Amino acid sequence: MSRSSSREAIMEATLTALTTHGYADLTIQAIADEFDKSKSLILYHYNSKDALMAAFMEWLLEDFLAKVEDAGSDDPATRLRRMAELVVVGDGDENERAFQTALLELRAQAPYNEALREQLVENDRRIREQIAADVRDGIDRGQFRDVDPEQFAAAFRSAIEGAQSHNVILGEDAPTESALAGIERQLIDELLYADSATKGKTTGGRGGDVELEANH
Amino acid sequence: MSRSSSREAIMEATLTALTTHGYADLTIQAIADEFDKSKSLILYHYNSKDALMAAFMEWLLEDFLAKVEDAGSDDPATRLRRMAELVVVGDGDENERAFQTALLELRAQAPYNEALREQLVENDRRIREQIAADVRDGIDRGQFRDVDPEQFAAAFRSAIEGAQSHNVILGEDAPTESALAGIERQLIDELLYADSATKGKTTGGRGGDVELEANH
């Protein structure tokens, strides 16, 4: 087994084991049980559960960024919407809730786990960079207003992560639909769109006076 | 000890014990050790750790809403800013980080703890109601644009909770300053303000045409 195919198999097994057992009960053995290789093969590649979890979070990041690209759109608003939906409700997998529940437990361990925390810092940085790049692209196209891309990225990332956490924590009583609608219609359509300064993108154009107001 | 003073003393002790021990190591005994009453007094009022934790979350909600009122402002934007700051970075207590870390662990247990989950659903509902009420107030005053208050509340609540979680999870590398600035300048100043449809609230007054735009 090559390094990359071993890695992929271990990551897939980790995903399955985490979804099945949750984070608290996750062991290297439980992961090994999910594929036809041994615990020692896992420990050959990753010398501790902590190192494995950090590598798993990196793998999830790559998977997430690839899914945003897979949507096949170069329209920045469509890309931001895709990102919001992927984070808040996932891509429709039936095990999504169990997986997100385990991830929430895992993230709550970061203050006690340096390797994990460092990887989550990197994930956060890369995701904010992607959001800011899409915002910059929208501004360059004249499609978005001239907001501060990094500030928007930090607030947008907070909103999608908070909506996901609520979805997991509050379960069926979570206001997920409303939160996602607020993120898409207000944060993207109304806040970002250049041609919808006061109402969102449902109306076209804007008056000269509004433009004047915008430049004071 | 009256019901209410017992309750207050137990809640204060729970706060101290949770901050000291974290959630995983929190026991009724550890809470009892924080004040001069016995474990049995706690169990007389709350018959399990789960029931106590749910009551503690309710107490925190009341404390949070009182702190928003204590800011003494009836300006809706000031109230929303106060709420964001309280949630994201707390009120400057030196134990804030330890406390927020314990709360994150606690929230991650909600999917496994029905009493806790129900209280968190109630907290979420009450906080969103407060946000929506402030937004409605701002719209009624002609200060805010005519956004959907419930949708805004859900997105805003997600953003402040997400920024708080990142602050705890990522520690000193969290983009907290940028997230809070994005929430205050973009979500409140730019998205909500009627007179700053495209640029923020740095100027007073607003033109009639902007008002027309806001009301279509």
Coordinates of C-alpha atoms in Angstrom, one line a residue:
Chain A
M1 CA 0.0 0.0 0.0
S2 CA 1.5 3.3 -1.0
R3 CA 1.7 6.2 1.5
S4 CA -1.2 8.0 -0.2
S5 CA -3.5 5.0 -0.5
S6 CA -2.8 4.0 3.1
R7 CA -3.5 7.5 4.2
E8 CA -6.8 7.6 2.3
A9 CA -7.9 4.2 3.7
I10 CA -7.0 5.2 7.3
M11 CA -8.9 8.5 6.9
E12 CA -12.0 6.8 5.5
A13 CA -11.8 4.3 8.4
T14 CA -11.4 7.2 10.9
L15 CA -14.5 8.9 9.4
T16 CA -16.6 5.7 9.7
A17 CA -15.3 4.9 13.2
L18 CA -15.9 8.5 14.5
T19 CA -19.4 8.5 13.1
T20 CA -20.2 5.2 14.7
H21 CA -18.6 5.6 18.1
G22 CA -18.4 9.3 18.7
Y23 CA -15.1 11.0 19.7
A24 CA -15.0 10.0 23.4
D25 CA -15.1 6.3 22.6
L26 CA -12.9 6.4 19.5
T27 CA -9.9 4.2 19.8
I28 CA -7.2 3.3 17.3
Q29 CA -8.5 -0.3 17.5
A30 CA -12.0 0.9 16.5
I31 CA -10.5 2.6 13.5
A32 CA -8.5 -0.5 12.6
D33 CA -11.7 -2.6 12.8
E34 CA -13.2 -0.5 10.0
F35 CA -10.8 -1.7 7.4
D36 CA -8.7 -4.8 6.7
K37 CA -5.4 -3.5 8.1
S38 CA -4.0 -3.6 11.5
K39 CA -3.7 -1.1 14.4
S40 CA 0.0 -1.2 13.9
L41 CA -0.3 0.0 10.3
I42 CA -2.2 3.1 11.6
L43 CA 0.5 3.6 14.3
Y44 CA 3.2 3.3 11.7
H45 CA 1.7 6.3 9.9
Y46 CA 0.5 8.3 12.9
N47 CA 2.1 7.7 16.2
S48 CA -0.7 8.7 18.5
K49 CA -4.5 9.3 18.5
D50 CA -3.7 13.0 18.7
A51 CA -1.5 13.0 15.6
L52 CA -4.2 10.9 13.8
M53 CA -6.9 13.4 14.7
A54 CA -4.9 16.3 13.5
A55 CA -4.2 14.6 10.2
F56 CA -7.9 13.7 10.0
M57 CA -8.9 17.4 10.4
E58 CA -6.4 18.3 7.6
W59 CA -8.0 15.6 5.4
L60 CA -11.4 17.0 6.1
L61 CA -10.3 20.5 5.2
E62 CA -9.0 19.3 1.8
D63 CA -12.2 17.4 1.3
F64 CA -14.2 20.5 2.1
L65 CA -12.3 22.8 -0.2
A66 CA -12.5 20.2 -3.0
K67 CA -16.3 20.1 -2.5
V68 CA -16.5 23.9 -2.9
E69 CA -14.6 23.6 -6.2
D70 CA -16.6 20.6 -7.3
A71 CA -19.7 22.8 -7.3
G72 CA -18.1 24.0 -10.5
S73 CA -19.0 27.6 -10.2
D74 CA -16.7 30.6 -10.5
D75 CA -19.5 33.0 -9.3
P76 CA -18.3 34.2 -5.9
A77 CA -21.8 34.4 -4.4
T78 CA -22.6 30.9 -5.5
R79 CA -19.4 29.7 -4.0
L80 CA -20.1 31.4 -0.7
R81 CA -23.6 29.9 -0.6
R82 CA -22.2 26.4 -1.4
M83 CA -19.7 26.9 1.5
A84 CA -22.4 27.9 3.9
E85 CA -24.6 25.0 3.0
L86 CA -21.8 22.5 3.2
V87 CA -20.7 23.7 6.7
V88 CA -24.2 24.2 8.2
V89 CA -26.1 21.2 6.9
G90 CA -23.4 19.1 5.0
D91 CA -23.9 17.4 1.7
G92 CA -26.9 15.3 2.6
D93 CA -25.1 12.2 3.8
E94 CA -27.4 10.2 6.1
N95 CA -24.7 10.0 8.8
E96 CA -24.1 13.8 8.7
R97 CA -25.6 14.5 12.1
A98 CA -23.7 11.7 13.9
F99 CA -20.5 12.9 12.2
Q100 CA -21.1 16.5 13.1
T101 CA -21.9 15.6 16.7
A102 CA -18.5 13.7 16.9
L103 CA -16.7 16.7 15.4
L104 CA -18.2 19.0 17.9
E105 CA -16.9 16.9 20.7
L106 CA -13.5 16.7 19.0
R107 CA -13.3 20.5 18.6
A108 CA -14.2 21.0 22.3
Q109 CA -11.0 19.0 23.0
A110 CA -8.8 21.4 21.2
P111 CA -8.0 23.6 24.2
Y112 CA -6.4 20.4 25.8
N113 CA -4.7 19.1 22.6
E114 CA -2.0 21.1 21.0
A115 CA -1.6 19.2 17.8
L116 CA -5.3 19.3 17.2
R117 CA -5.5 23.0 18.0
E118 CA -2.7 23.8 15.6
Q119 CA -4.5 22.0 12.8
L120 CA -7.8 23.7 13.6
V121 CA -6.0 27.1 13.5
E122 CA -4.7 26.2 10.1
N123 CA -8.1 25.0 8.9
D124 CA -9.7 28.2 10.1
R125 CA -7.0 30.3 8.4
R126 CA -7.4 28.4 5.1
I127 CA -11.2 28.7 5.1
R128 CA -11.2 32.4 5.9
E129 CA -8.6 32.9 3.1
Q130 CA -11.0 31.1 0.7
I131 CA -13.9 33.3 1.8
A132 CA -11.9 36.5 1.5
A133 CA -10.6 35.4 -1.9
D134 CA -14.2 35.0 -3.2
V135 CA -15.2 38.3 -1.7
R136 CA -12.2 40.0 -3.4
D137 CA -13.1 38.4 -6.7
G138 CA -16.7 39.7 -6.3
I139 CA -15.4 43.2 -5.6
D140 CA -13.0 43.0 -8.6
R141 CA -15.9 42.0 -10.8
G142 CA -18.0 45.0 -9.6
Q143 CA -20.5 42.5 -8.3
F144 CA -19.9 43.1 -4.6
R145 CA -19.6 46.3 -2.6
D146 CA -16.2 47.3 -1.3
V147 CA -16.4 45.6 2.1
D148 CA -13.3 44.6 4.1
P149 CA -12.7 41.0 2.8
E150 CA -10.9 39.8 5.9
Q151 CA -13.5 41.2 8.3
F152 CA -16.3 39.8 6.2
A153 CA -14.5 36.4 6.1
A154 CA -14.1 36.3 9.9
A155 CA -17.8 37.2 10.5
F156 CA -19.1 34.9 7.8
R157 CA -17.0 32.0 9.0
S158 CA -18.3 32.6 12.5
A159 CA -21.9 32.6 11.3
I160 CA -21.6 29.4 9.4
E161 CA -19.7 27.6 12.2
G162 CA -22.2 28.9 14.8
A163 CA -25.2 27.8 12.7
Q164 CA -23.6 24.3 12.4
S165 CA -22.9 24.1 16.1
H166 CA -26.5 25.1 16.9
N167 CA -27.7 22.5 14.4
V168 CA -25.8 19.8 16.3
I169 CA -26.4 21.0 19.8
L170 CA -30.1 21.9 19.6
G171 CA -31.0 19.0 17.2
E172 CA -34.5 19.2 15.6
D173 CA -35.3 22.4 17.5
A174 CA -32.3 24.2 16.0
P175 CA -33.2 27.3 14.0
T176 CA -31.1 26.0 11.1
E177 CA -33.4 26.9 8.2
S178 CA -33.7 30.5 9.5
A179 CA -30.0 30.8 10.2
L180 CA -29.0 29.6 6.7
A181 CA -31.7 31.9 5.1
G182 CA -30.3 34.8 7.1
I183 CA -26.7 34.0 6.1
E184 CA -27.6 33.6 2.4
R185 CA -30.1 36.5 2.0
Q186 CA -28.8 39.0 4.4
L187 CA -25.0 38.4 4.7
I188 CA -24.5 37.5 1.0
D189 CA -27.4 39.1 -1.0
E190 CA -28.0 42.3 1.0
L191 CA -24.6 43.0 2.6
L192 CA -22.4 42.0 -0.3
Y193 CA -24.3 42.8 -3.5
A194 CA -23.3 46.1 -5.0
D195 CA -26.6 46.6 -6.8
S196 CA -28.8 46.0 -3.8
A197 CA -27.5 48.5 -1.3
T198 CA -30.7 48.8 0.7
K199 CA -32.8 45.8 -0.2
G200 CA -30.9 42.8 -1.5
K201 CA -30.6 41.6 -5.0
T202 CA -34.2 41.5 -5.9
T203 CA -34.3 45.0 -7.2
G204 CA -32.1 46.4 -9.9
G205 CA -30.0 49.5 -9.9
R206 CA -29.6 52.1 -7.3
G207 CA -30.2 55.8 -7.2
G208 CA -27.5 58.5 -7.4
D209 CA -28.4 59.7 -3.9
V210 CA -27.7 56.3 -2.5
E211 CA -24.4 56.3 -4.3
L212 CA -23.6 59.8 -2.8
E213 CA -24.5 58.5 0.7
A214 CA -22.1 55.6 0.0
N215 CA -19.1 57.8 -0.6
H216 CA -19.2 60.3 2.2
Chain B
M1 CA -31.7 29.5 53.6
S2 CA -34.6 30.5 51.3
R3 CA -35.2 28.8 48.0
S4 CA -33.8 31.8 46.1
S5 CA -30.7 32.4 48.2
S6 CA -29.9 28.7 48.2
R7 CA -30.3 28.7 44.4
E8 CA -28.1 31.7 44.0
A9 CA -25.4 30.2 46.3
I10 CA -25.5 26.9 44.4
M11 CA -25.3 28.6 41.0
E12 CA -22.3 30.7 42.1
A13 CA -20.6 27.6 43.5
T14 CA -21.3 25.8 40.2
L15 CA -19.8 28.7 38.3
T16 CA -16.6 28.6 40.4
A17 CA -16.4 24.8 40.3
L18 CA -16.9 24.6 36.5
T19 CA -14.3 27.2 35.9
T20 CA -11.8 25.4 38.2
H21 CA -12.4 21.8 37.1
G22 CA -13.8 22.0 33.6
Y23 CA -17.0 20.1 32.8
A24 CA -15.6 16.6 32.4
D25 CA -14.3 16.6 36.0
L26 CA -17.2 18.5 37.5
T27 CA -18.9 16.6 40.4
I28 CA -21.7 17.6 42.8
Q29 CA -19.0 17.2 45.5
A30 CA -16.7 19.7 43.8
I31 CA -19.6 22.2 43.7
A32 CA -20.4 21.6 47.4
D33 CA -16.7 22.2 48.2
E34 CA -17.1 25.7 46.8
F35 CA -19.5 26.8 49.5
D36 CA -20.3 26.0 53.1
K37 CA -23.2 23.8 52.4
S38 CA -23.4 20.0 51.8
K39 CA -23.8 17.9 48.7
S40 CA -27.2 16.8 50.1
L41 CA -28.5 20.4 50.0
I42 CA -27.6 20.6 46.3
L43 CA -29.3 17.3 45.7
Y44 CA -32.3 18.5 47.7
H45 CA -32.8 21.3 45.1
Y46 CA -31.5 19.5 42.0
N47 CA -31.8 15.8 41.9
S48 CA -29.0 15.1 39.4
K49 CA -26.0 16.7 37.8
D50 CA -28.0 16.9 34.6
A51 CA -30.8 18.8 36.3
L52 CA -28.3 21.1 38.0
M53 CA -26.5 21.8 34.7
A54 CA -29.9 22.7 33.0
A55 CA -30.7 25.0 35.9
F56 CA -27.3 26.5 35.6
M57 CA -27.8 27.3 31.9
E58 CA -31.0 29.0 32.8
W59 CA -29.3 31.1 35.4
L60 CA -26.6 32.0 32.9
L61 CA -29.3 33.1 30.4
E62 CA -30.9 35.4 33.0
D63 CA -27.5 36.8 34.0
F64 CA -26.7 37.4 30.3
L65 CA -30.0 39.2 29.6
A66 CA -29.6 41.3 32.7
K67 CA -26.1 42.3 31.6
V68 CA -27.5 43.5 28.3
E69 CA -30.1 45.6 30.2
D70 CA -27.4 46.9 32.6
A71 CA -25.6 48.5 29.8
G72 CA -28.5 51.0 30.2
S73 CA -29.0 51.8 26.6
D74 CA -32.2 51.7 24.7
D75 CA -30.4 52.3 21.4
P76 CA -30.9 49.0 19.5
A77 CA -27.5 49.1 17.8
T78 CA -25.7 49.7 21.1
R79 CA -27.7 46.8 22.6
L80 CA -26.7 44.5 19.8
R81 CA -23.1 45.5 20.1
R82 CA -23.2 44.9 23.8
M83 CA -24.7 41.4 23.2
A84 CA -22.0 40.6 20.6
E85 CA -19.2 41.6 23.0
L86 CA -20.6 39.8 26.0
V87 CA -21.0 36.6 24.0
V88 CA -17.7 36.7 22.0
V89 CA -15.3 38.0 24.7
G90 CA -17.3 38.2 27.9
D91 CA -17.2 41.0 30.4
G92 CA -13.5 41.0 31.1
D93 CA -13.4 38.5 34.0
E94 CA -10.0 37.0 34.3
N95 CA -11.5 33.5 34.4
E96 CA -13.5 34.1 31.3
R97 CA -11.5 31.7 29.1
A98 CA -11.5 28.8 31.5
F99 CA -15.2 29.3 32.0
Q100 CA -16.0 29.5 28.2
T101 CA -13.8 26.4 27.7
A102 CA -15.9 24.5 30.2
L103 CA -19.1 25.8 28.6
L104 CA -18.0 24.5 25.2
E105 CA -17.5 21.0 26.6
L106 CA -20.9 21.3 28.3
R107 CA -22.7 22.3 25.1
A108 CA -21.0 19.5 23.2
Q109 CA -22.8 17.1 25.7
A110 CA -26.2 18.4 24.8
P111 CA -26.9 15.8 22.0
Y112 CA -26.5 13.1 24.8
N113 CA -28.4 15.0 27.6
E114 CA -32.1 15.8 27.1
A115 CA -32.6 18.1 30.0
L116 CA -29.5 20.2 29.0
R117 CA -30.6 20.2 25.4
E118 CA -34.1 21.5 26.2
Q119 CA -32.6 24.3 28.3
L120 CA -30.2 25.3 25.5
V121 CA -33.1 25.3 23.0
E122 CA -34.9 27.7 25.4
N123 CA -31.8 29.9 25.8
D124 CA -31.3 30.0 22.0
R125 CA -35.0 31.0 21.5
R126 CA -34.9 33.7 24.2
I127 CA -31.7 35.2 22.9
R128 CA -32.9 35.2 19.3
E129 CA -36.2 36.9 20.5
Q130 CA -34.2 39.6 22.2
I131 CA -32.1 40.2 19.1
A132 CA -35.2 40.3 16.9
A133 CA -37.0 42.7 19.3
D134 CA -34.0 45.1 19.1
V135 CA -34.0 44.8 15.3
R136 CA -37.8 45.5 15.2
D137 CA -37.3 48.5 17.5
G138 CA -34.6 49.9 15.2
I139 CA -36.9 49.4 12.2
D140 CA -39.8 51.1 14.0
R141 CA -37.5 54.1 14.8
G142 CA -36.5 54.4 11.2
Q143 CA -33.0 53.7 12.2
F144 CA -32.6 50.2 10.6
R145 CA -33.6 49.0 7.2
D146 CA -36.6 46.7 6.8
V147 CA -34.8 43.4 7.2
D148 CA -36.5 40.2 8.3
P149 CA -35.9 40.4 12.1
E150 CA -36.1 36.6 12.8
Q151 CA -33.7 35.8 9.9
F152 CA -31.3 38.5 11.0
A153 CA -31.5 37.2 14.6
A154 CA -30.7 33.6 13.6
A155 CA -27.7 34.7 11.5
F156 CA -26.5 37.2 14.1
R157 CA -26.8 34.7 16.9
S158 CA -24.9 32.1 14.8
A159 CA -22.2 34.7 14.2
I160 CA -21.6 35.6 17.8
E161 CA -21.8 32.0 19.0
G162 CA -19.4 30.9 16.2
A163 CA -16.9 33.7 17.1
Q164 CA -17.1 32.7 20.8
S165 CA -16.4 29.0 19.9
H166 CA -13.5 29.9 17.7
N167 CA -12.1 32.1 20.5
V168 CA -12.2 29.1 22.9
I169 CA -11.1 26.4 20.4
L170 CA -8.3 28.3 18.6
G171 CA -7.0 30.2 21.7
E172 CA -4.6 33.0 21.1
D173 CA -4.6 32.3 17.3
A174 CA -8.3 32.8 17.1
P175 CA -9.4 35.7 14.7
T176 CA -11.6 37.1 17.4
E177 CA -10.8 40.8 16.9
S178 CA -11.5 40.5 13.2
A179 CA -14.7 38.5 13.7
L180 CA -16.0 41.0 16.3
A181 CA -15.1 43.9 14.0
G182 CA -16.9 42.2 11.1
I183 CA -20.0 41.5 13.2
E184 CA -20.1 45.1 14.5
R185 CA -19.2 47.0 11.4
Q186 CA -20.7 44.8 8.7
L187 CA -23.6 43.0 10.3
I188 CA -24.8 45.9 12.4
D189 CA -23.5 49.1 10.9
E190 CA -23.6 48.2 7.2
L191 CA -26.4 45.7 7.0
L192 CA -28.8 47.2 9.4
Y193 CA -28.4 50.9 9.3
A194 CA -30.9 52.7 7.0
D195 CA -28.7 55.7 6.5
S196 CA -25.6 53.8 5.6
A197 CA -26.8 51.4 3.1
T198 CA -23.5 51.0 1.4
K199 CA -20.9 52.4 3.8
G200 CA -21.7 52.3 7.5
K201 CA -22.9 54.6 10.2
T202 CA -20.1 57.2 10.3
T203 CA -22.3 60.1 9.1
G204 CA -25.6 61.4 10.6
G205 CA -28.9 61.8 9.0
R206 CA -30.1 60.3 5.8
G207 CA -31.6 61.4 2.5
G208 CA -35.2 61.1 1.5
D209 CA -34.2 58.9 -1.5
V210 CA -32.5 56.5 0.8
E211 CA -35.6 56.3 2.8
L212 CA -37.6 55.5 -0.3
E213 CA -35.1 52.8 -1.3
A214 CA -35.5 51.3 2.2
N215 CA -39.2 51.1 1.9
H216 CA -39.9 49.6 -1.5

